[in-house]
Coordinates of C-alpha atoms (C1' of nucleotides) in Angstrom, one line a residue:
Chain L
M4 CA 3.9 -12.9 28.4
A5 CA 2.0 -9.5 29.8
S6 CA 1.5 -7.7 26.5
S7 CA -1.2 -8.6 23.4
K8 CA -0.3 -9.0 19.7
P9 CA 1.2 -6.3 18.5
S10 CA -0.2 -4.5 15.7
I11 CA -0.7 -1.2 13.9
P12 CA -3.1 1.2 13.1
K13 CA -6.2 0.1 10.4
G14 CA -5.1 1.1 7.0
T15 CA -1.4 1.3 7.5
R16 CA 1.1 -1.1 6.7
D17 CA 5.1 -1.5 7.6
F18 CA 7.3 -1.8 4.8
G19 CA 10.2 -4.5 4.6
P20 CA 13.3 -4.1 3.2
E21 CA 12.1 -5.8 -0.2
Q22 CA 9.2 -3.4 -0.5
M23 CA 11.0 0.0 0.5
V24 CA 13.4 -1.0 -2.3
R25 CA 10.5 -1.5 -4.6
R26 CA 9.3 2.5 -3.2
N27 CA 12.2 4.0 -3.6
F28 CA 12.3 2.9 -7.0
I29 CA 9.3 4.1 -7.9
F30 CA 10.0 7.3 -6.0
D31 CA 13.6 8.0 -7.2
T32 CA 11.8 7.9 -11.0
I33 CA 9.2 9.9 -9.9
R34 CA 11.9 12.4 -8.5
E35 CA 14.0 12.1 -11.5
V36 CA 11.6 12.9 -14.3
F37 CA 10.1 15.8 -11.4
S38 CA 13.6 17.6 -11.1
R39 CA 14.2 16.9 -15.3
Y40 CA 11.3 19.1 -15.9
G41 CA 12.8 22.1 -13.6
Y42 CA 10.3 21.6 -10.6
Q43 CA 11.6 22.3 -6.9
P44 CA 11.4 20.0 -3.9
I45 CA 9.6 21.5 -1.0
E46 CA 8.6 19.4 2.1
T47 CA 5.9 20.7 4.9
P48 CA 4.6 19.4 8.3
A49 CA 2.7 16.1 8.7
M50 CA 0.5 18.5 10.6
E51 CA -1.8 21.4 9.6
N52 CA -3.6 24.1 11.9
L53 CA -7.5 22.9 11.6
S54 CA -7.9 26.1 10.1
T55 CA -5.8 25.5 6.8
L56 CA -7.4 22.2 6.4
L57 CA -11.2 22.4 7.3
G58 CA -13.3 23.3 4.1
K59 CA -11.1 22.2 1.9
Y60 CA -12.0 19.4 0.7
G61 CA -15.8 20.0 1.6
E62 CA -18.1 17.8 4.1
E63 CA -17.2 14.1 3.4
G64 CA -13.9 15.9 3.5
D65 CA -13.8 17.4 6.6
K66 CA -15.0 14.2 8.0
L67 CA -12.2 12.5 6.6
L68 CA -9.4 14.5 8.7
F69 CA -7.3 13.1 11.4
K70 CA -7.2 15.4 14.5
I71 CA -4.9 15.7 16.8
L72 CA -5.5 16.1 20.4
N73 CA -4.7 19.1 22.2
S74 CA -1.8 18.6 24.9
G75 CA -2.5 19.4 28.3
D76 CA -5.4 20.0 30.1
F77 CA -7.5 20.3 27.2
I78 CA -10.4 19.5 29.2
D79 CA -10.7 22.5 31.4
K80 CA -9.5 24.9 29.1
A81 CA -12.4 23.9 26.4
D82 CA -16.0 25.0 26.2
S83 CA -17.6 22.6 28.1
S84 CA -21.2 22.8 26.7
V85 CA -19.6 21.9 23.1
F86 CA -19.3 17.6 25.0
K87 CA -23.4 18.1 25.9
L88 CA -24.3 18.7 22.3
G89 CA -23.7 15.4 21.2
N90 CA -22.5 16.7 18.4
S91 CA -19.0 15.0 18.1
N92 CA -18.2 17.2 15.4
A93 CA -17.9 20.3 17.3
A94 CA -16.6 18.8 20.3
S95 CA -13.1 17.9 18.5
L96 CA -13.0 21.3 17.2
A97 CA -12.9 22.3 21.0
I98 CA -10.2 20.0 21.9
C99 CA -8.4 19.6 18.3
E100 CA -6.3 22.7 16.6
K101 CA -4.3 20.6 14.0
G102 CA -4.7 17.5 11.7
L103 CA -2.6 15.2 9.8
R104 CA -2.7 16.9 6.2
Y105 CA -5.1 15.0 3.6
D106 CA -3.4 16.4 1.1
L107 CA -0.5 18.1 -0.7
T108 CA -2.1 20.9 -2.4
V109 CA -3.6 22.9 0.6
P110 CA -0.5 22.5 1.8
F111 CA 1.3 23.8 -1.0
A112 CA -1.2 26.6 -1.5
R113 CA -0.6 27.6 2.4
F114 CA 2.8 27.3 2.1
V115 CA 2.6 29.4 -1.1
V116 CA 1.3 32.2 0.5
Q117 CA 3.3 32.4 3.1
Y118 CA 6.5 32.2 0.9
Q119 CA 5.1 34.7 -1.4
N120 CA 7.5 37.2 -1.6
D121 CA 10.6 34.7 -1.4
I122 CA 9.1 32.7 -4.3
Q123 CA 9.8 33.3 -7.9
F124 CA 7.0 32.8 -10.1
P125 CA 5.8 30.6 -11.7
F126 CA 6.9 28.4 -9.2
K127 CA 7.4 25.0 -9.9
R128 CA 7.4 22.8 -7.0
Y129 CA 7.4 18.9 -6.3
Q130 CA 6.7 17.3 -3.4
I131 CA 6.7 13.4 -2.3
Q132 CA 5.2 12.8 1.1
P133 CA 2.4 10.8 3.4
V134 CA -0.8 12.0 4.3
W135 CA -3.6 10.5 5.5
R136 CA -7.4 10.4 5.6
A137 CA -9.7 8.3 8.1
D138 CA -11.5 6.6 5.6
R139 CA -12.4 3.2 5.1
P140 CA -9.4 0.7 3.7
Q141 CA -10.3 -1.5 1.1
K142 CA -8.1 -2.8 -1.9
G143 CA -5.8 0.8 -2.7
R144 CA -7.5 2.4 -0.1
Y145 CA -5.4 3.2 2.4
R146 CA -5.4 5.5 5.5
E147 CA -1.4 6.5 5.6
F148 CA -0.1 6.5 1.8
Y149 CA 2.3 9.1 0.0
Q150 CA 1.2 11.5 -2.8
C151 CA 3.9 12.7 -5.6
D152 CA 2.7 16.2 -6.0
V153 CA 3.5 18.5 -9.2
D154 CA 2.0 22.1 -9.5
V155 CA 3.0 25.6 -11.4
I156 CA 1.6 28.0 -9.7
G157 CA 1.5 31.7 -10.7
S158 CA 1.1 31.1 -15.1
N159 CA -2.1 30.8 -16.6
S160 CA -0.2 29.1 -19.4
L161 CA -1.8 25.7 -21.0
L162 CA 1.7 25.1 -21.7
N163 CA 1.7 24.4 -18.2
E164 CA -0.8 21.7 -18.6
Y165 CA 1.4 20.3 -21.6
E166 CA 4.3 19.7 -19.2
L167 CA 2.4 17.9 -17.1
V168 CA 0.9 15.1 -19.6
L169 CA 4.4 14.7 -20.9
I170 CA 5.7 14.2 -17.5
I171 CA 2.7 12.0 -16.5
N172 CA 3.5 10.2 -20.0
E173 CA 7.4 9.4 -19.2
V174 CA 6.9 8.6 -15.6
F175 CA 4.7 6.0 -17.3
E176 CA 6.4 5.2 -19.4
R177 CA 10.1 4.5 -17.7
L178 CA 7.8 2.6 -14.6
K179 CA 6.2 0.6 -17.9
I180 CA 3.0 0.8 -16.7
H181 CA 0.7 0.8 -19.7
T182 CA -2.0 3.4 -19.0
V183 CA -4.8 5.9 -20.2
L184 CA -4.6 9.3 -19.4
K185 CA -7.8 10.7 -18.8
L186 CA -8.7 14.6 -19.5
N187 CA -12.0 17.1 -19.5
N188 CA -12.3 20.6 -18.3
R189 CA -14.4 21.9 -15.9
K190 CA -15.8 25.0 -17.5
I191 CA -17.1 22.7 -20.4
L192 CA -18.9 20.6 -17.4
S193 CA -20.0 24.0 -15.8
G194 CA -21.3 25.1 -19.4
I195 CA -22.8 21.4 -19.8
A196 CA -24.9 22.4 -16.7
E197 CA -25.4 26.0 -17.9
V198 CA -26.8 25.2 -21.7
I199 CA -29.1 22.2 -20.1
G200 CA -30.8 25.2 -17.3
E201 CA -29.4 24.0 -13.9
S202 CA -26.4 25.3 -13.3
D203 CA -26.8 25.9 -9.7
K204 CA -26.9 21.5 -10.0
L205 CA -23.0 20.8 -11.3
I206 CA -22.3 19.1 -8.6
D207 CA -25.0 16.9 -8.6
I208 CA -24.3 16.6 -11.7
T209 CA -20.8 16.4 -12.9
V210 CA -20.8 13.8 -9.7
A211 CA -23.6 11.5 -11.3
I212 CA -22.1 11.6 -15.0
D213 CA -18.7 10.8 -13.3
K214 CA -20.3 6.6 -12.3
I215 CA -21.4 6.3 -15.7
D216 CA -18.8 3.8 -17.1
K217 CA -19.7 1.6 -13.4
I218 CA -23.2 1.6 -13.2
G219 CA -24.6 2.3 -16.8
I220 CA -26.3 5.3 -18.1
E221 CA -29.9 4.5 -17.0
A222 CA -28.7 4.8 -13.6
V223 CA -27.0 7.5 -13.6
N224 CA -30.4 9.2 -15.3
S225 CA -32.2 8.5 -12.2
E226 CA -29.3 9.3 -10.1
L227 CA -29.5 12.5 -11.6
R228 CA -33.1 12.4 -10.8
E229 CA -33.0 12.0 -7.9
R230 CA -30.4 14.8 -7.1
G231 CA -33.5 17.2 -8.5
V232 CA -32.5 17.7 -12.5
A233 CA -35.3 18.6 -14.5
E234 CA -36.5 15.7 -16.6
Q235 CA -36.3 18.1 -19.5
A236 CA -32.5 18.7 -18.3
V237 CA -31.9 14.5 -18.2
Q238 CA -32.9 14.1 -21.7
K239 CA -30.7 17.5 -22.9
L240 CA -28.3 15.7 -21.3
Q241 CA -28.2 12.5 -23.0
P242 CA -26.5 13.4 -26.3
I243 CA -23.5 14.3 -24.5
I244 CA -23.2 12.3 -22.1
S245 CA -23.4 9.0 -24.6
M246 CA -21.0 10.5 -27.1
T247 CA -18.4 8.2 -28.5
G248 CA -16.1 9.1 -31.0
T249 CA -12.2 10.6 -31.3
N250 CA -10.9 13.1 -29.5
A251 CA -11.7 15.7 -32.2
E252 CA -14.8 14.5 -33.7
K253 CA -16.4 14.5 -29.6
L254 CA -15.0 18.6 -29.5
I255 CA -16.6 19.4 -32.6
V256 CA -19.9 17.6 -30.9
I257 CA -19.1 19.5 -27.6
K258 CA -18.5 22.8 -29.4
D259 CA -21.7 23.2 -31.1
V260 CA -23.4 22.0 -28.1
L261 CA -22.3 24.5 -25.8
K262 CA -22.0 27.1 -28.9
S263 CA -24.2 29.3 -26.4
S264 CA -22.6 29.3 -23.5
E265 CA -19.3 31.2 -22.8
I266 CA -17.7 29.0 -19.9
G267 CA -18.2 26.2 -22.1
M268 CA -16.9 27.7 -25.6
K269 CA -13.8 28.9 -23.0
G270 CA -13.7 25.0 -21.7
V271 CA -13.7 23.9 -25.6
A272 CA -10.5 26.4 -26.8
E273 CA -8.7 25.3 -23.5
L274 CA -9.2 21.9 -24.4
E275 CA -8.2 22.3 -28.0
E276 CA -5.0 23.8 -27.5
L277 CA -4.2 21.5 -25.1
F278 CA -4.6 18.3 -27.4
G279 CA -3.1 21.1 -30.5
Y280 CA 0.5 20.6 -28.3
I281 CA -0.6 16.9 -27.8
E282 CA -1.2 15.8 -31.2
S283 CA 1.4 18.8 -33.5
V284 CA 4.1 17.5 -31.5
G285 CA 3.2 13.7 -30.7
G286 CA 5.3 11.2 -29.4
L287 CA 3.2 10.2 -26.5
S288 CA 2.7 6.4 -25.9
T289 CA 0.1 7.2 -23.0
K290 CA -3.2 6.9 -24.8
V291 CA -4.6 10.5 -24.1
E292 CA -8.3 10.6 -23.8
F293 CA -11.3 13.5 -24.0
D294 CA -13.8 12.4 -21.1
L295 CA -16.8 14.3 -20.5
S296 CA -17.5 12.1 -17.7
L297 CA -14.6 12.7 -15.9
A298 CA -15.3 15.0 -12.7
R299 CA -13.5 15.0 -9.5
G300 CA -14.8 16.1 -6.9
L301 CA -12.6 18.0 -5.6
N302 CA -14.2 21.3 -5.0
Y303 CA -11.3 23.5 -6.8
Y304 CA -10.7 22.3 -9.6
T305 CA -11.7 25.5 -12.9
G306 CA -10.6 24.3 -15.7
A307 CA -8.1 21.4 -17.1
I308 CA -8.4 17.8 -15.3
F309 CA -6.7 14.7 -15.3
E310 CA -6.9 11.5 -14.5
V311 CA -4.6 8.4 -15.3
K312 CA -5.8 4.8 -15.1
A313 CA -4.0 1.5 -15.1
V314 CA -5.0 0.0 -18.4
D315 CA -4.9 -3.9 -16.8
V316 CA -5.5 -3.8 -13.3
Q317 CA -8.7 -3.0 -11.5
I318 CA -7.7 -0.1 -9.2
G319 CA -8.9 3.5 -8.9
S320 CA -6.6 6.4 -10.1
I321 CA -2.7 6.6 -10.1
C322 CA -2.9 9.7 -10.7
G323 CA -4.7 12.7 -10.9
G324 CA -5.5 16.8 -11.0
G325 CA -5.7 20.1 -12.2
R326 CA -6.0 23.5 -12.5
Y327 CA -7.3 25.7 -9.6
D328 CA -7.5 29.6 -10.4
D329 CA -8.0 30.7 -6.9
L330 CA -6.8 27.7 -4.1
A331 CA -4.8 30.7 -2.6
G332 CA -7.6 33.2 -2.8
I333 CA -8.5 31.4 0.0
F334 CA -5.5 32.2 1.9
G335 CA -5.5 35.6 0.4
L336 CA -3.3 35.6 -2.2
K337 CA -5.4 36.6 -5.0
N338 CA -5.4 36.0 -8.6
L339 CA -2.6 33.0 -8.6
S340 CA -3.8 30.3 -11.1
G341 CA -2.2 27.1 -10.7
V342 CA -2.3 23.6 -12.6
G343 CA -0.8 20.1 -11.5
V344 CA -0.8 16.3 -10.7
S345 CA -0.5 14.0 -8.1
F346 CA 1.0 10.5 -8.2
G347 CA 0.0 8.0 -6.1
A348 CA 2.7 6.4 -5.2
D349 CA 1.1 3.1 -3.2
R350 CA -1.6 2.3 -5.9
I351 CA 1.4 2.4 -8.1
Y352 CA 3.0 -0.5 -6.4
D353 CA -0.1 -2.1 -6.5
V354 CA -0.2 -1.8 -9.5
M355 CA 3.1 -2.6 -10.1
L356 CA 3.6 -6.2 -8.1
Q357 CA 0.7 -7.5 -9.8
Q358 CA 1.9 -6.7 -13.0
E359 CA 5.6 -7.8 -12.5
L360 CA 7.0 -4.8 -13.3
F361 CA 9.7 -4.3 -10.8
P362 CA 13.4 -4.7 -12.4
E363 CA 15.3 -7.8 -11.0
S364 CA 17.9 -6.2 -10.4
L365 CA 16.7 -4.4 -6.9
A366 CA 16.3 -7.4 -5.2
A367 CA 20.1 -7.9 -3.6
S368 CA 21.9 -4.9 -1.7
T369 CA 25.1 -6.6 -0.9
K370 CA 27.5 -8.1 -4.0
V371 CA 30.0 -9.8 -1.6
M372 CA 30.1 -11.3 1.5
F373 CA 33.1 -12.5 3.7
V374 CA 33.0 -15.5 5.3
N375 CA 33.8 -15.2 9.1
F376 CA 36.7 -17.6 9.8
G377 CA 37.5 -16.1 12.8
E378 CA 39.2 -12.7 14.5
K379 CA 42.6 -13.8 13.2
E380 CA 40.9 -15.0 9.6
A381 CA 38.8 -11.7 9.6
V382 CA 41.3 -9.2 9.9
Y383 CA 42.9 -10.9 7.0
C384 CA 39.7 -9.4 5.2
L385 CA 39.1 -6.1 6.4
K386 CA 41.4 -4.5 3.8
A387 CA 40.3 -6.2 1.1
L388 CA 36.4 -5.4 1.8
N389 CA 36.8 -1.4 1.7
R390 CA 39.0 -2.0 -1.4
L391 CA 35.6 -3.2 -2.8
R392 CA 33.6 -0.6 -0.7
A393 CA 36.1 2.2 -1.9
A394 CA 35.4 0.9 -6.2
G395 CA 31.8 1.1 -5.5
M396 CA 30.7 -2.6 -4.7
S397 CA 28.2 -3.0 -1.7
A398 CA 30.0 -5.3 0.5
E399 CA 30.6 -7.4 4.2
L400 CA 31.7 -8.7 6.0
Y401 CA 29.6 -11.9 8.2
P402 CA 30.3 -10.5 11.9
D403 CA 30.2 -13.3 14.1
S404 CA 32.4 -16.8 13.3
S405 CA 29.7 -18.9 12.7
K406 CA 29.6 -22.5 11.5
M407 CA 30.0 -21.7 7.2
K408 CA 26.8 -23.2 6.3
K409 CA 25.2 -20.7 8.6
Q410 CA 27.1 -17.9 6.5
L411 CA 26.4 -19.3 3.0
D412 CA 22.5 -19.8 3.6
Y413 CA 22.8 -16.1 5.1
C414 CA 24.4 -15.0 1.2
N415 CA 21.6 -17.1 0.0
K416 CA 18.4 -15.8 1.5
R417 CA 20.0 -12.8 1.0
N418 CA 20.9 -12.8 -2.3
I419 CA 24.4 -12.0 -2.1
H420 CA 26.1 -12.8 -5.7
F421 CA 29.5 -13.6 -4.0
A422 CA 31.2 -15.4 -0.8
V423 CA 34.2 -14.7 0.0
I424 CA 36.3 -17.8 1.9
A425 CA 39.8 -16.7 3.6
G426 CA 40.8 -19.0 5.8
E427 CA 44.4 -20.5 7.1
N428 CA 45.3 -22.6 3.4
E429 CA 44.7 -18.7 2.4
I430 CA 46.2 -16.4 4.6
N431 CA 49.5 -18.9 4.4
A432 CA 49.4 -17.7 0.6
N433 CA 48.2 -14.3 0.3
Q434 CA 44.9 -15.9 -2.0
L435 CA 41.7 -15.6 -1.2
A436 CA 39.3 -18.2 -2.5
V437 CA 36.0 -16.3 -4.2
K438 CA 32.7 -18.6 -4.4
N439 CA 29.8 -17.4 -7.4
M440 CA 26.8 -18.8 -5.2
V441 CA 25.2 -18.6 -8.0
T442 CA 27.1 -21.2 -10.2
G443 CA 28.5 -22.6 -7.0
Q444 CA 31.9 -22.1 -8.9
Q445 CA 34.7 -21.5 -6.8
E446 CA 38.0 -19.9 -7.6
L447 CA 41.4 -19.2 -5.9
I448 CA 42.8 -15.6 -6.9
S449 CA 45.2 -13.7 -5.2
Y450 CA 44.7 -11.1 -2.3
D451 CA 45.4 -7.9 -4.5
N452 CA 43.2 -9.4 -7.6
L453 CA 40.0 -9.0 -5.7
T454 CA 38.1 -5.9 -6.6
E455 CA 39.0 -6.4 -10.7
F456 CA 38.3 -9.9 -9.9
I457 CA 34.9 -9.5 -9.1
Q458 CA 35.0 -6.5 -11.3
H459 CA 34.7 -8.7 -14.1
N460 CA 32.9 -11.5 -13.2
I461 CA 29.5 -9.7 -11.7
Chain H
rG30 C1' -20.3 6.6 8.0
rU31 C1' -24.4 2.6 5.4
rG32 C1' -24.6 -2.7 3.9
rG33 C1' -22.3 -7.9 3.4
rA34 C1' -17.8 -11.5 4.3
rU35 C1' -13.7 -12.5 7.1
rG36 C1' -10.4 -14.3 11.8
rU37 C1' -7.3 -20.8 13.5
rA38 C1' 1.0 -21.9 14.5
rG39 C1' 5.7 -16.8 12.4
rC40 C1' 2.6 -17.7 6.4
rU41 C1' -1.0 -20.7 3.9
rC42 C1' -4.8 -23.5 5.4
rA43 C1' -7.4 -28.4 7.4
rG44 C1' -10.4 -29.5 11.8
rU45 C1' -17.2 -34.3 11.1
rU46 C1' -24.3 -33.1 14.0
rG47 C1' -20.8 -29.8 19.4
rG48 C1' -17.5 -34.7 22.2
rU49 C1' -10.1 -36.9 25.2
rU50 C1' -4.4 -34.1 24.7
rA51 C1' -6.4 -29.0 17.9
rG52 C1' -3.0 -30.8 12.7
rA53 C1' -0.8 -30.5 8.3
rG54 C1' 2.6 -28.2 4.1
rC55 C1' 6.4 -24.3 3.7
rA56 C1' 8.8 -21.4 7.4
rC57 C1' 12.4 -21.3 11.5
rC58 C1' 15.7 -24.1 15.0
rA59 C1' 19.4 -28.6 15.9
rG60 C1' 21.9 -33.3 13.7
rA61 C1' 23.4 -36.1 10.1
rU62 C1' 27.9 -32.7 7.6
rU63 C1' 34.4 -29.7 12.8
rG64 C1' 36.5 -25.8 5.3
rU65 C1' 31.5 -25.7 1.4
rG66 C1' 24.7 -23.1 0.4
rG67 C1' 20.2 -24.4 -2.3
rA68 C1' 18.5 -30.7 -2.4
rU69 C1' 17.4 -35.3 0.9
rC70 C1' 16.8 -37.3 5.7
rU71 C1' 15.3 -37.5 11.3
rG72 C1' 14.5 -34.7 15.5
rG73 C1' 12.3 -30.0 17.9
rG74 C1' 10.6 -25.4 19.2
rG75 C1' 6.3 -23.1 18.6
rG76 C1' -1.1 -22.3 19.6
rC77 C1' -5.4 -17.8 25.2
rC78 C1' -8.7 -21.3 17.9
rG79 C1' -9.4 -11.9 17.5
rU80 C1' -10.7 -10.1 22.0
rG81 C1' -14.9 -10.7 25.6
rG82 C1' -19.3 -12.1 26.7
rG83 C1' -23.6 -16.0 26.9
rU84 C1' -25.6 -21.1 26.0
rU85 C1' -24.4 -25.9 27.3
rC86 C1' -22.1 -31.3 31.6
rA87 C1' -19.3 -30.2 27.5
rA88 C1' -17.6 -24.6 22.3
rG89 C1' -11.8 -23.9 17.5
rU90 C1' -17.4 -25.6 16.8
rC91 C1' -23.7 -22.3 18.3
rC92 C1' -25.0 -17.0 20.3
rC93 C1' -24.4 -11.7 21.6
rA94 C1' -21.4 -7.5 21.0
rU95 C1' -16.2 -5.8 20.2
rC96 C1' -11.7 -5.1 16.9
rU97 C1' -9.0 -6.6 12.5
rU98 C1' -8.2 -7.6 7.1
rC99 C1' -11.5 -8.1 3.1
rC100 C1' -15.9 -6.5 -0.3
rA101 C1' -19.9 -2.9 -2.1
rC102 C1' -21.9 2.3 -1.4
rC103 C1' -20.3 6.8 -0.6
rC104 C1' -16.1 9.3 -1.5
rC105 C1' -10.9 9.2 -3.2
rA106 C1' -4.4 8.6 -4.8

RNA sequence: GUGGAUGUAGCUCAGUUGGUUAGAGCACCAGAUUGUGGAUCUGGGGGCCGUGGGUUCAAGUCCCAUCUUCCACCCCA
């Protein structure tokens, strides 16, 4: 044994057959809903040029990017002076020009700019692919995980936001996950910062009040002070962040607070319009909540902000997104507004596993297995086997003529419903013995009746 | 990136104040049963005790480092 124990990198996972069936159930469900609303699939490479990725996720985000070492004699080609500065970040840029994608939104923006002349706007696309973050792993936090993004770019209409609400509702309804959809608007947050006289502290304010559920109002206040927000402004913020009531009641309060802020009032109007669609059409099973403390960290959101939490499971958000007015602007295409959300498939999986929400029927794939007695007997089974497959039933023949005990055991382990047994007696009578592995009952039927028999007894 | 816990068979875990050859259950393989599975019984294979160093006559056990996983921050799906 020369080699050490095999392992995979920190924060990554292998997926066995049972897990894959369940993961595919999630992906298929999400894909089907996306497609139903008219979104089209795209894919982009796992790696992007670092210039595409850097600076899009803030300083923290840049640190979490996986960088890919250049090929060849990259040391010779690099400017060696950067290595002596002791700045690993600068050094890494001298020897890396590619990185693994951090999310699907930025590559999408790049895609849109690059193919702008071939794309029909408004462009509705979905994308289901893994992303990588050099984060420290925790429960529900992986270094490689799948995002399922839906975005529409090239339309300012709030009908798009409403459509995303419908999609979120339908996905979680189908997956039977009990969720709350939290809504906010970046313009309202800007308005608040403006009204309390701390416009330049917008990010600090939002980051702090985002934690209110977790650490409480007092801790939020002290964090605000630490971040340099004036005491007077902190006091002004109190009635806003501690407000309660229905969505409509909260909107009335916030409208009054923000009446002197143009941008704030714009945000209120947007949110009112969105809630207007939601309430007048109705029919949602997901609870929708106006939550002022919802302030996603991403720098590029400019309008609506979405976040979905599972009600019964303590895990981070399982879906999130928002509107970004100028994302493509970074890549040189101006005046293109987009809005989208991203479903976190891995966390959805964790929630469904914990709540036992996966359908039983996902377990088995093969329905019928033919026991192998030997070459002659196996050949006798082949035609019946093909007939089953042609009729759309997954069936297989055990490849080796092992002991029947072993073969039937294999059926059990794989949850195969029927075992077909054909030895000398059956061959002579042109029959097949079909054993139901659940009930244990066994029946002799004529060779040509197998497909029909299975169809009727499954 | 900061702080804390963790690691013994494929899995879940025992393992005394440091003291012979490190155990159990489950799983796996074989047999009881040459054409009938799940149950039972019998037997069997499996371990660099995460890795590297140190203390000691003696280390799974104590010390240091490192990695993994988990937890809390930061941030996020």
